[in-house]
Amino acid sequence: ESPLLLLCLVVEELEKINHPSRSGHYSINFSSLKTMEETKLFKCRPLLMILLIYLLFLNGTAKSEVYTVGDADQWNTGTNYLTWSQKYNFSVGDILAFNYVKGQHNAYEVTEATYQSCNASTGVLAKYESGNDQVKLTEAKKHWFICDADGHCLGGMRFSVDVKEAISSTNGTASTPPAHPDNSYASERRCTVIYLLAFGALLARCFSSWMIKLNCFLYFNIYFFVYFFNLLYNV
Ligand SMILES: [Cu+2]
């Protein structure tokens, strides 16, 4: 959520810079806006809004994370990879980094049946054996990984990841371990929505030109669209 709040704060700060004398009360007397500079600023504001919307979308779609399998333990025997894989929410575009001593282990992407049986004579979808394998998760589906070294798979070197479609910026927050349980996430979102509502009302009071009001309206509609999309798919 923080990039969104940051964007809002930037807009708010710009308001204060543009109209330092009016920061206390939020109404603009149009008869005082006669200089070219201020007219130009008003004409630029919709562009600024559009720019912010683009930033929002870029932020939501382009973010991908690199997950080192096993974190500090890396890809090795003696680690519980089921526990590891359940710590994170993986989305399309994320990368699994398998780090291990080449020759001691490997990483095979396999079918579910092969994952269950640990018999890699069939059902191998991809083989990674370099010791420093970067596996990009390109599809929104379940992926299964095993180590095919003798007995390692049965010994616990296997896990599955349920890869979700990359929709929102909140998907990518997992490089830091998920600090908030789902319900606190939802309340955080509600807070942001309330903040946006308040901020929208404030903006609408600032601008009396109908063009800018229309822009505000579109801007916040897109915001809310993105938010409810997030709520539907991620909580
Ligand atoms: Cu192994």
Coordinates of C-alpha atoms and ligand atoms in Angstrom, one line a residue:
E1 CA 0.0 0.0 0.0
S2 CA 2.8 2.4 0.7
P3 CA 3.5 3.5 -2.9
L4 CA -0.1 4.6 -3.2
L5 CA 0.0 6.6 0.0
L6 CA 3.3 8.1 -1.1
L7 CA 1.7 9.2 -4.4
C8 CA -1.2 10.8 -2.6
L9 CA 1.2 12.6 -0.3
V10 CA 3.2 13.8 -3.2
V11 CA 0.1 15.3 -4.8
E12 CA -0.8 16.9 -1.5
E13 CA 2.7 18.4 -1.1
L14 CA 2.5 19.8 -4.6
E15 CA -0.7 21.5 -3.7
K16 CA 0.9 23.1 -0.7
I17 CA 3.9 24.2 -2.8
N18 CA 1.7 25.6 -5.5
H19 CA -0.5 27.5 -3.1
P20 CA 1.4 28.1 0.1
S21 CA -0.8 30.9 1.2
R22 CA -3.9 28.8 1.0
S23 CA -2.7 25.6 2.6
G24 CA -4.8 26.4 5.7
H25 CA -8.2 26.5 4.0
Y26 CA -9.0 24.6 0.9
S27 CA -10.8 26.9 -1.4
I28 CA -9.4 28.8 -4.4
N29 CA -10.6 32.2 -5.4
F30 CA -10.4 32.1 -9.2
S31 CA -10.1 35.8 -9.5
S32 CA -6.7 35.6 -7.9
L33 CA -5.4 33.1 -10.4
K34 CA -4.4 35.5 -13.1
T35 CA -0.8 34.9 -13.8
M36 CA 0.3 32.7 -16.6
E37 CA 2.3 30.5 -14.3
E38 CA -0.7 29.5 -12.2
T39 CA -2.8 28.9 -15.3
K40 CA -0.1 26.6 -16.6
L41 CA 0.0 24.8 -13.4
F42 CA -3.7 24.1 -13.6
K43 CA -3.3 22.9 -17.2
C44 CA -0.5 20.5 -16.1
R45 CA -2.5 19.0 -13.2
P46 CA -4.5 16.5 -15.3
L47 CA -1.3 15.4 -16.9
L48 CA 0.1 14.8 -13.4
M49 CA -2.9 12.7 -12.6
I50 CA -2.5 10.6 -15.7
L51 CA 1.2 10.1 -14.9
L52 CA 0.3 8.9 -11.4
I53 CA -2.2 6.4 -12.8
Y54 CA 0.5 5.0 -15.1
L55 CA 2.9 4.8 -12.2
L56 CA 0.2 2.9 -10.3
F57 CA -0.3 0.4 -13.1
L58 CA 3.4 0.0 -13.7
N59 CA 3.9 -0.6 -10.1
G60 CA 1.2 -3.2 -10.1
T61 CA 2.3 -5.3 -13.0
A62 CA 6.0 -5.0 -13.4
K63 CA 7.0 -6.0 -9.9
S64 CA 8.6 -9.5 -9.7
E65 CA 10.5 -11.1 -6.8
V66 CA 13.4 -13.5 -6.6
Y67 CA 12.9 -16.2 -4.0
T68 CA 15.9 -18.1 -2.9
V69 CA 14.6 -21.6 -2.3
G70 CA 15.1 -22.5 1.4
D71 CA 16.2 -18.9 2.1
A72 CA 19.5 -19.1 4.1
D73 CA 19.5 -22.9 4.0
Q74 CA 19.4 -22.9 0.2
W75 CA 18.6 -26.1 -1.7
N76 CA 19.9 -28.8 0.6
T77 CA 19.0 -31.8 2.6
G78 CA 17.5 -31.3 6.1
T79 CA 15.3 -28.4 5.2
N80 CA 11.5 -28.5 5.3
Y81 CA 10.6 -27.0 1.9
L82 CA 6.9 -27.4 2.4
T83 CA 7.1 -25.0 5.3
W84 CA 9.3 -22.7 3.2
S85 CA 7.0 -22.7 0.2
Q86 CA 4.0 -21.9 2.3
K87 CA 5.6 -18.7 3.7
Y88 CA 5.2 -16.9 0.4
N89 CA 2.7 -15.9 -2.2
F90 CA 4.1 -16.5 -5.6
S91 CA 2.9 -14.7 -8.7
V92 CA 3.7 -14.9 -12.4
G93 CA 7.0 -13.4 -13.2
D94 CA 8.6 -14.3 -9.9
I95 CA 11.8 -16.3 -9.9
L96 CA 12.9 -19.3 -7.8
A97 CA 16.6 -19.4 -7.3
F98 CA 18.0 -22.8 -6.5
N99 CA 21.5 -22.5 -5.0
Y100 CA 23.4 -25.7 -4.3
V101 CA 26.7 -27.4 -4.9
K102 CA 26.6 -28.5 -8.5
G103 CA 26.5 -32.3 -8.8
Q104 CA 25.3 -32.8 -5.2
H105 CA 21.7 -31.8 -6.0
N106 CA 19.6 -30.7 -8.9
A107 CA 16.1 -29.2 -9.4
Y108 CA 13.6 -30.9 -11.6
E109 CA 10.2 -29.4 -12.3
V110 CA 7.9 -32.4 -12.4
T111 CA 4.2 -33.4 -12.7
E112 CA 2.2 -33.8 -9.5
A113 CA 2.3 -37.6 -9.9
T114 CA 6.1 -37.6 -10.0
Y115 CA 6.3 -35.2 -7.1
Q116 CA 4.2 -37.7 -5.1
S117 CA 6.1 -40.8 -6.1
C118 CA 9.6 -39.2 -6.2
N119 CA 10.2 -41.4 -9.3
A120 CA 11.7 -39.1 -12.0
S121 CA 11.8 -41.8 -14.7
T122 CA 8.7 -40.0 -16.1
G123 CA 6.9 -36.7 -15.6
V124 CA 9.9 -34.4 -15.7
L125 CA 9.0 -31.1 -17.2
A126 CA 12.3 -29.3 -16.9
K127 CA 15.8 -30.1 -15.5
Y128 CA 18.0 -27.6 -13.8
E129 CA 21.5 -28.7 -12.8
S130 CA 23.9 -25.8 -12.8
G131 CA 24.0 -25.2 -9.1
N132 CA 22.7 -21.6 -9.6
D133 CA 19.4 -22.1 -11.3
Q134 CA 17.0 -19.2 -11.8
V135 CA 13.6 -20.6 -12.6
K136 CA 11.1 -18.1 -13.8
L137 CA 7.5 -18.8 -12.9
T138 CA 5.7 -17.9 -16.2
E139 CA 2.4 -19.6 -15.7
A140 CA -0.4 -19.2 -13.1
K141 CA -0.7 -22.7 -12.0
K142 CA 0.7 -25.2 -9.5
H143 CA 4.4 -26.1 -10.0
W144 CA 6.2 -29.0 -8.4
F145 CA 9.9 -29.3 -7.8
I146 CA 12.0 -32.1 -6.6
C147 CA 15.7 -33.0 -6.2
D148 CA 16.5 -36.1 -8.2
A149 CA 19.7 -37.0 -6.3
D150 CA 19.4 -40.4 -4.6
G151 CA 16.9 -40.4 -1.8
H152 CA 16.8 -36.6 -1.6
C153 CA 13.2 -36.2 -2.8
L154 CA 11.9 -38.8 -0.4
G155 CA 14.0 -37.2 2.3
G156 CA 12.1 -33.9 1.8
M157 CA 13.8 -32.0 -1.0
R158 CA 10.5 -31.4 -2.8
F159 CA 7.8 -28.7 -2.7
S160 CA 5.0 -27.2 -4.7
V161 CA 4.2 -23.6 -5.4
D162 CA 0.8 -22.3 -6.3
V163 CA 1.6 -19.4 -8.7
K164 CA -1.1 -16.7 -8.9
E165 CA -1.7 -14.2 -11.7
A166 CA 0.3 -11.1 -11.0
I167 CA -2.4 -8.4 -10.4
S168 CA -1.4 -6.0 -7.8
S169 CA 1.6 -4.4 -6.2
T170 CA 0.7 -6.2 -2.9
N171 CA 1.6 -9.5 -4.4
G172 CA 5.2 -8.7 -4.6
T173 CA 5.7 -7.8 -0.9
A174 CA 7.0 -11.2 0.0
S175 CA 10.8 -10.6 -0.3
T176 CA 10.3 -9.6 3.3
P177 CA 8.6 -12.5 5.0
P178 CA 4.8 -11.9 5.1
A179 CA 4.6 -9.8 8.2
H180 CA 0.8 -9.4 8.3
P181 CA -1.8 -12.1 8.3
D182 CA -4.5 -11.8 5.7
N183 CA -7.1 -10.0 7.9
S184 CA -4.7 -7.2 8.9
Y185 CA -4.0 -6.8 5.2
A186 CA -7.7 -6.2 4.6
S187 CA -8.0 -3.6 7.3
E188 CA -4.9 -1.9 6.0
R189 CA -6.7 -1.7 2.6
R190 CA -9.8 -0.3 4.2
C191 CA -7.8 2.4 5.8
T192 CA -6.3 3.3 2.5
V193 CA -9.7 3.4 0.8
I194 CA -11.0 5.8 3.5
Y195 CA -7.9 7.9 3.1
L196 CA -8.5 8.1 -0.6
L197 CA -12.1 9.1 -0.1
A198 CA -11.1 11.9 2.2
F199 CA -8.3 12.9 -0.2
G200 CA -10.7 12.9 -3.1
A201 CA -13.2 15.1 -1.3
L202 CA -10.3 17.5 -0.4
L203 CA -9.2 17.6 -4.0
A204 CA -12.8 18.3 -5.2
R205 CA -13.0 21.2 -2.8
C206 CA -9.7 22.6 -4.1
F207 CA -10.6 22.7 -7.7
S208 CA -13.6 24.5 -9.0
S209 CA -12.9 24.0 -12.7
W210 CA -15.2 21.3 -14.1
M211 CA -12.4 19.9 -16.2
I212 CA -10.3 19.2 -13.1
K213 CA -13.3 17.9 -11.3
L214 CA -13.8 15.4 -14.1
N215 CA -10.2 14.4 -13.9
C216 CA -10.4 13.9 -10.2
F217 CA -13.5 11.8 -10.8
L218 CA -11.8 9.6 -13.4
Y219 CA -8.6 9.3 -11.3
F220 CA -10.4 8.1 -8.2
N221 CA -12.6 5.7 -10.2
I222 CA -9.5 4.1 -11.5
Y223 CA -8.1 3.9 -8.1
F224 CA -11.2 2.2 -6.7
F225 CA -11.3 -0.1 -9.6
V226 CA -7.8 -1.2 -8.9
Y227 CA -8.6 -1.5 -5.2
F228 CA -11.7 -3.6 -5.6
F229 CA -9.9 -5.8 -8.1
N230 CA -7.3 -6.4 -5.4
L231 CA -9.9 -7.1 -2.8
L232 CA -11.6 -9.6 -5.0
Y233 CA -8.5 -11.6 -6.0
N234 CA -6.1 -11.3 -3.1
V235 CA -7.9 -11.3 0.2
Ligands
CU1 CU 19.4 -33.1 -3.4

